[in-house]
Amino acid sequence: MSQNALYPPVDWDAIHRHQFISVDKCWETCGGGYCCASNHADFQFRLLPVPGVVLLYPEEEYNHLVATGRAWQTLPGNKPVQRLHLDVGGPRPLTLVHMPCRLQGKCAGVIEPPLQCKLYPFLPVLDVDGNILDVYPFSIFELTFATCQWPMPCTLWHQREQVLQTWRNNPELIAPLKHPLILLYLQVARIIAEMYSQKLKESPLMSKSGSAFWKEWEILYLSGAFLDGTVLRQKAGQAYHNLVSRWGNFLTLPENR
């Protein structure tokens, strides 16, 4: 596709009908829905929503779900949802919508779980053509456990190699992700994960463990200590331009503005 072409929009309904991972009643093996509750004994946070999780939406997914009545437009107390913007050198920034969720898995009939929940605990690492290269931990908590080489609370992560091989051998299982906009979000997530892990390894926190680790970690994490904004923008910009070269100008579509 030429660089001046416009790529069709994401079919969010098809994505939300799709099943990427199928493991029956996995929540019974982790002490009761860890993925939706973050109910680890060492988590004693003051600001992060535990028990609960932080939901992350690409802005385009969020807007679609709001328009179809499947996502919260405001939070309790009529508070607005939060947005993070990242300049990737395109006609508009990449925007991530985030909000706390304390439903602890009881979301049926309340909201539609985002793509984040459908992929958890795996972050697919895809190349510019949408081919699977690897899988990383999707949650910042799992990424931290992996970086520190601590046991993973999510038992599904222990099937990492099996899931990776399944996706490699059955590319149709991740075919809905093969859209340049989704590829960009996933590649930026990979950049953030790698940067975060490296900075965590270099920090004094690595000498701590248990609740003492997580108490100090929360402050550093929320302050952005594990990211370098300049480097992130540079790497995200390169990822964007690589995808434009392959797919065309996918950030100029009206639905994405």
Tab-separated table of C-alpha atoms in Angstrom:
chain	number	residue	atom	x	y	z
A	1	MET	CA	0.000	0.000	0.000
A	2	SER	CA	1.383	3.396	-0.924
A	3	GLN	CA	2.332	5.922	1.705
A	4	ASN	CA	-0.528	8.207	0.610
A	5	ALA	CA	-3.203	5.510	0.888
A	6	LEU	CA	-5.756	5.404	3.682
A	7	TYR	CA	-6.127	2.121	5.510
A	8	PRO	CA	-9.662	0.959	6.448
A	9	PRO	CA	-10.723	1.546	10.076
A	10	VAL	CA	-10.448	-1.068	12.804
A	11	ASP	CA	-13.432	-3.412	13.057
A	12	TRP	CA	-13.810	-3.207	16.837
A	13	ASP	CA	-16.955	-5.344	16.852
A	14	ALA	CA	-15.071	-8.184	15.147
A	15	ILE	CA	-12.276	-7.870	17.699
A	16	HIS	CA	-14.697	-8.039	20.607
A	17	ARG	CA	-16.382	-11.123	19.132
A	18	HIS	CA	-13.033	-12.850	18.751
A	19	GLN	CA	-11.521	-15.234	21.300
A	20	PHE	CA	-7.743	-14.920	21.435
A	21	ILE	CA	-7.150	-17.247	24.394
A	22	SER	CA	-9.362	-20.015	25.720
A	23	VAL	CA	-8.610	-21.479	29.154
A	24	ASP	CA	-11.586	-22.771	31.103
A	25	LYS	CA	-11.964	-21.412	34.637
A	26	CYS	CA	-8.327	-20.325	34.965
A	27	TRP	CA	-9.387	-17.976	37.778
A	28	GLU	CA	-9.831	-21.000	40.026
A	29	THR	CA	-6.059	-21.648	39.946
A	30	CYS	CA	-4.829	-18.235	41.153
A	31	GLY	CA	-6.712	-17.775	44.395
A	32	GLY	CA	-9.827	-16.312	42.818
A	33	GLY	CA	-9.629	-13.954	39.849
A	34	TYR	CA	-6.250	-12.313	40.448
A	35	CYS	CA	-6.391	-10.798	36.956
A	36	CYS	CA	-9.435	-8.680	37.865
A	37	ALA	CA	-8.649	-8.027	41.535
A	38	SER	CA	-4.852	-7.715	41.807
A	39	ASN	CA	-5.296	-9.435	45.159
A	40	HIS	CA	-1.654	-10.196	45.901
A	41	ALA	CA	-0.742	-10.294	49.587
A	42	ASP	CA	2.185	-7.876	49.125
A	43	PHE	CA	0.085	-5.168	47.439
A	44	GLN	CA	-0.687	-2.481	50.002
A	45	PHE	CA	-1.123	0.483	47.719
A	46	ARG	CA	-2.398	3.909	48.673
A	47	LEU	CA	-3.339	5.196	45.228
A	48	LEU	CA	-3.635	2.271	42.813
A	49	PRO	CA	-7.133	0.707	42.694
A	50	VAL	CA	-6.587	-2.520	44.607
A	51	PRO	CA	-8.675	-4.607	44.807
A	52	GLY	CA	-9.320	-3.879	41.173
A	53	VAL	CA	-7.385	-2.995	38.047
A	54	VAL	CA	-6.663	-0.075	35.749
A	55	LEU	CA	-8.421	-0.496	32.408
A	56	LEU	CA	-6.492	0.670	29.350
A	57	TYR	CA	-8.190	1.447	26.052
A	58	PRO	CA	-6.831	2.717	22.759
A	59	GLU	CA	-8.896	5.879	22.344
A	60	GLU	CA	-10.489	4.505	19.164
A	61	GLU	CA	-11.667	1.384	20.976
A	62	TYR	CA	-12.972	3.430	23.890
A	63	ASN	CA	-14.897	5.821	21.635
A	64	HIS	CA	-16.499	2.880	19.830
A	65	LEU	CA	-17.543	1.179	23.060
A	66	VAL	CA	-18.949	4.425	24.480
A	67	ALA	CA	-20.929	5.002	21.278
A	68	THR	CA	-22.442	1.520	21.592
A	69	GLY	CA	-23.119	1.816	25.349
A	70	ARG	CA	-20.444	-0.654	26.422
A	71	ALA	CA	-17.993	1.544	28.338
A	72	TRP	CA	-18.214	4.124	31.116
A	73	GLN	CA	-18.392	7.701	29.887
A	74	THR	CA	-17.618	9.058	33.351
A	75	LEU	CA	-16.432	7.575	36.617
A	76	PRO	CA	-18.210	7.545	40.006
A	77	GLY	CA	-18.820	11.089	41.170
A	78	ASN	CA	-19.138	12.164	37.529
A	79	LYS	CA	-15.362	12.343	37.256
A	80	PRO	CA	-13.945	12.295	33.715
A	81	VAL	CA	-11.833	9.423	32.464
A	82	GLN	CA	-8.121	10.122	32.035
A	83	ARG	CA	-6.218	10.288	28.755
A	84	LEU	CA	-2.522	9.947	28.025
A	85	HIS	CA	-1.198	11.382	24.761
A	86	LEU	CA	1.996	10.346	22.989
A	87	ASP	CA	3.408	12.287	20.051
A	88	VAL	CA	4.547	9.770	17.426
A	89	GLY	CA	5.317	12.320	14.729
A	90	GLY	CA	2.026	11.777	12.920
A	91	PRO	CA	-0.954	14.033	12.216
A	92	ARG	CA	-2.269	13.404	15.726
A	93	PRO	CA	-0.938	11.844	18.922
A	94	LEU	CA	-1.578	8.290	19.995
A	95	THR	CA	-4.043	8.414	22.895
A	96	LEU	CA	-4.644	5.896	25.654
A	97	VAL	CA	-7.743	6.116	27.869
A	98	HIS	CA	-7.339	4.741	31.389
A	99	MET	CA	-9.626	4.358	34.378
A	100	PRO	CA	-9.923	2.299	37.567
A	101	CYS	CA	-12.214	-0.741	37.578
A	102	ARG	CA	-13.339	-2.380	40.822
A	103	LEU	CA	-15.820	-4.849	39.331
A	104	GLN	CA	-13.406	-7.706	40.084
A	105	GLY	CA	-14.611	-9.780	37.146
A	106	LYS	CA	-18.330	-9.063	37.546
A	107	CYS	CA	-18.470	-6.968	34.386
A	108	ALA	CA	-21.078	-8.928	32.390
A	109	GLY	CA	-23.951	-6.593	31.567
A	110	VAL	CA	-22.075	-3.605	32.997
A	111	ILE	CA	-19.229	-2.899	30.564
A	112	GLU	CA	-17.494	-4.709	27.719
A	113	PRO	CA	-13.983	-5.773	28.796
A	114	PRO	CA	-11.409	-4.001	26.612
A	115	LEU	CA	-8.926	-5.695	24.313
A	116	GLN	CA	-6.483	-5.554	27.227
A	117	CYS	CA	-8.636	-8.045	29.148
A	118	LYS	CA	-9.087	-10.313	26.123
A	119	LEU	CA	-5.303	-10.677	25.735
A	120	TYR	CA	-4.317	-10.776	29.419
A	121	PRO	CA	-1.787	-11.821	30.659
A	122	PHE	CA	-0.053	-11.782	27.267
A	123	LEU	CA	1.166	-8.773	25.302
A	124	PRO	CA	1.700	-10.018	21.733
A	125	VAL	CA	4.940	-8.731	20.226
A	126	LEU	CA	4.208	-8.328	16.498
A	127	ASP	CA	6.288	-7.099	13.572
A	128	VAL	CA	5.110	-4.572	10.964
A	129	ASP	CA	3.323	-7.350	9.043
A	130	GLY	CA	1.475	-8.601	12.115
A	131	ASN	CA	3.586	-11.728	12.562
A	132	ILE	CA	4.027	-12.947	16.146
A	133	LEU	CA	7.580	-12.633	17.454
A	134	ASP	CA	7.168	-13.104	21.189
A	135	VAL	CA	4.839	-12.463	24.117
A	136	TYR	CA	5.530	-10.176	27.062
A	137	PRO	CA	3.560	-9.763	30.303
A	138	PHE	CA	0.683	-7.359	29.618
A	139	SER	CA	0.124	-6.040	33.152
A	140	ILE	CA	2.650	-3.777	34.849
A	141	PHE	CA	2.412	-6.075	37.876
A	142	GLU	CA	3.245	-9.217	35.866
A	143	LEU	CA	5.995	-7.333	34.068
A	144	THR	CA	7.470	-6.424	37.450
A	145	PHE	CA	7.283	-10.005	38.730
A	146	ALA	CA	8.995	-11.210	35.543
A	147	THR	CA	11.708	-8.537	35.719
A	148	CYS	CA	12.458	-9.389	39.356
A	149	GLN	CA	12.243	-13.131	38.557
A	150	TRP	CA	9.577	-13.696	41.181
A	151	PRO	CA	6.777	-16.280	40.883
A	152	MET	CA	3.910	-15.068	38.712
A	153	PRO	CA	0.539	-14.776	40.499
A	154	CYS	CA	-1.282	-15.416	37.204
A	155	THR	CA	-1.020	-19.158	36.604
A	156	LEU	CA	-1.888	-18.725	32.923
A	157	TRP	CA	1.521	-17.116	32.411
A	158	HIS	CA	3.104	-20.530	32.998
A	159	GLN	CA	1.577	-21.553	29.643
A	160	ARG	CA	3.487	-18.788	27.884
A	161	GLU	CA	5.426	-21.063	25.519
A	162	GLN	CA	2.304	-23.037	24.656
A	163	VAL	CA	0.347	-19.859	23.878
A	164	LEU	CA	3.211	-18.459	21.808
A	165	GLN	CA	3.458	-21.636	19.734
A	166	THR	CA	-0.313	-21.805	19.329
A	167	TRP	CA	-0.406	-18.265	17.949
A	168	ARG	CA	2.553	-19.002	15.679
A	169	ASN	CA	0.990	-22.174	14.313
A	170	ASN	CA	-2.511	-20.685	14.052
A	171	PRO	CA	-2.067	-17.072	12.872
A	172	GLU	CA	-5.833	-16.743	12.408
A	173	LEU	CA	-6.112	-16.576	16.221
A	174	ILE	CA	-4.420	-13.176	16.251
A	175	ALA	CA	-5.507	-12.039	12.778
A	176	PRO	CA	-7.815	-9.307	14.191
A	177	LEU	CA	-4.704	-7.600	15.594
A	178	LYS	CA	-3.230	-7.253	12.104
A	179	HIS	CA	-4.260	-3.648	11.632
A	180	PRO	CA	-1.620	-0.875	11.606
A	181	LEU	CA	-3.345	1.123	14.333
A	182	ILE	CA	-3.447	-1.857	16.682
A	183	LEU	CA	0.081	-2.829	15.686
A	184	LEU	CA	1.232	0.664	16.656
A	185	TYR	CA	-0.382	0.466	20.086
A	186	LEU	CA	1.149	-2.966	20.655
A	187	GLN	CA	4.592	-1.855	19.486
A	188	VAL	CA	4.488	1.187	21.757
A	189	ALA	CA	3.457	-1.102	24.623
A	190	ARG	CA	6.481	-3.263	23.850
A	191	ILE	CA	8.771	-0.220	23.875
A	192	ILE	CA	7.375	0.848	27.247
A	193	ALA	CA	7.713	-2.680	28.666
A	194	GLU	CA	11.359	-2.961	27.624
A	195	MET	CA	12.226	0.503	28.911
A	196	TYR	CA	10.439	-0.119	32.190
A	197	SER	CA	12.167	-3.461	32.776
A	198	GLN	CA	15.602	-2.016	32.083
A	199	LYS	CA	15.119	0.971	34.383
A	200	LEU	CA	13.714	-1.250	37.131
A	201	LYS	CA	16.751	-3.537	36.890
A	202	GLU	CA	19.006	-0.504	37.299
A	203	SER	CA	17.120	0.878	40.318
A	204	PRO	CA	17.892	0.383	44.054
A	205	LEU	CA	14.490	-1.297	44.330
A	206	MET	CA	16.046	-4.539	43.113
A	207	SER	CA	17.539	-5.030	46.576
A	208	LYS	CA	14.065	-5.095	48.152
A	209	SER	CA	11.182	-7.530	48.121
A	210	GLY	CA	7.704	-8.125	49.469
A	211	SER	CA	5.480	-5.286	50.685
A	212	ALA	CA	8.497	-3.002	51.252
A	213	PHE	CA	9.302	-3.241	47.545
A	214	TRP	CA	5.768	-2.537	46.389
A	215	LYS	CA	5.238	0.366	48.776
A	216	GLU	CA	8.218	2.226	47.357
A	217	TRP	CA	7.512	0.987	43.836
A	218	GLU	CA	4.065	2.603	43.780
A	219	ILE	CA	5.504	6.077	44.367
A	220	LEU	CA	8.224	5.663	41.745
A	221	TYR	CA	5.860	4.125	39.202
A	222	LEU	CA	3.212	6.830	39.512
A	223	SER	CA	5.865	9.544	39.292
A	224	GLY	CA	7.106	8.174	35.951
A	225	ALA	CA	10.541	7.261	37.271
A	226	PHE	CA	10.741	4.140	35.108
A	227	LEU	CA	10.246	5.901	31.759
A	228	ASP	CA	12.252	8.331	29.648
A	229	GLY	CA	9.751	10.471	27.741
A	230	THR	CA	12.246	11.659	25.120
A	231	VAL	CA	13.452	8.176	24.256
A	232	LEU	CA	9.886	6.866	24.273
A	233	ARG	CA	8.759	9.493	21.760
A	234	GLN	CA	11.751	8.764	19.529
A	235	LYS	CA	11.201	5.009	19.489
A	236	ALA	CA	7.431	5.314	19.149
A	237	GLY	CA	7.930	7.732	16.254
A	238	GLN	CA	10.186	5.251	14.494
A	239	ALA	CA	7.614	2.490	14.990
A	240	TYR	CA	4.922	4.751	13.537
A	241	HIS	CA	6.942	5.639	10.453
A	242	ASN	CA	7.833	1.983	9.852
A	243	LEU	CA	4.143	1.113	9.905
A	244	VAL	CA	3.238	4.007	7.603
A	245	SER	CA	5.825	2.752	5.115
A	246	ARG	CA	4.177	-0.662	5.202
A	247	TRP	CA	0.469	0.208	5.462
A	248	GLY	CA	-0.135	3.828	4.492
A	249	ASN	CA	-1.444	6.815	6.464
A	250	PHE	CA	-3.644	5.016	8.966
A	251	LEU	CA	-3.730	7.886	11.502
A	252	THR	CA	-5.539	10.288	9.147
A	253	LEU	CA	-8.886	8.485	9.108
A	254	PRO	CA	-11.851	10.558	10.357
A	255	GLU	CA	-12.742	7.972	13.033
A	256	ASN	CA	-9.255	8.271	14.473
A	257	ARG	CA	-9.218	12.037	14.913
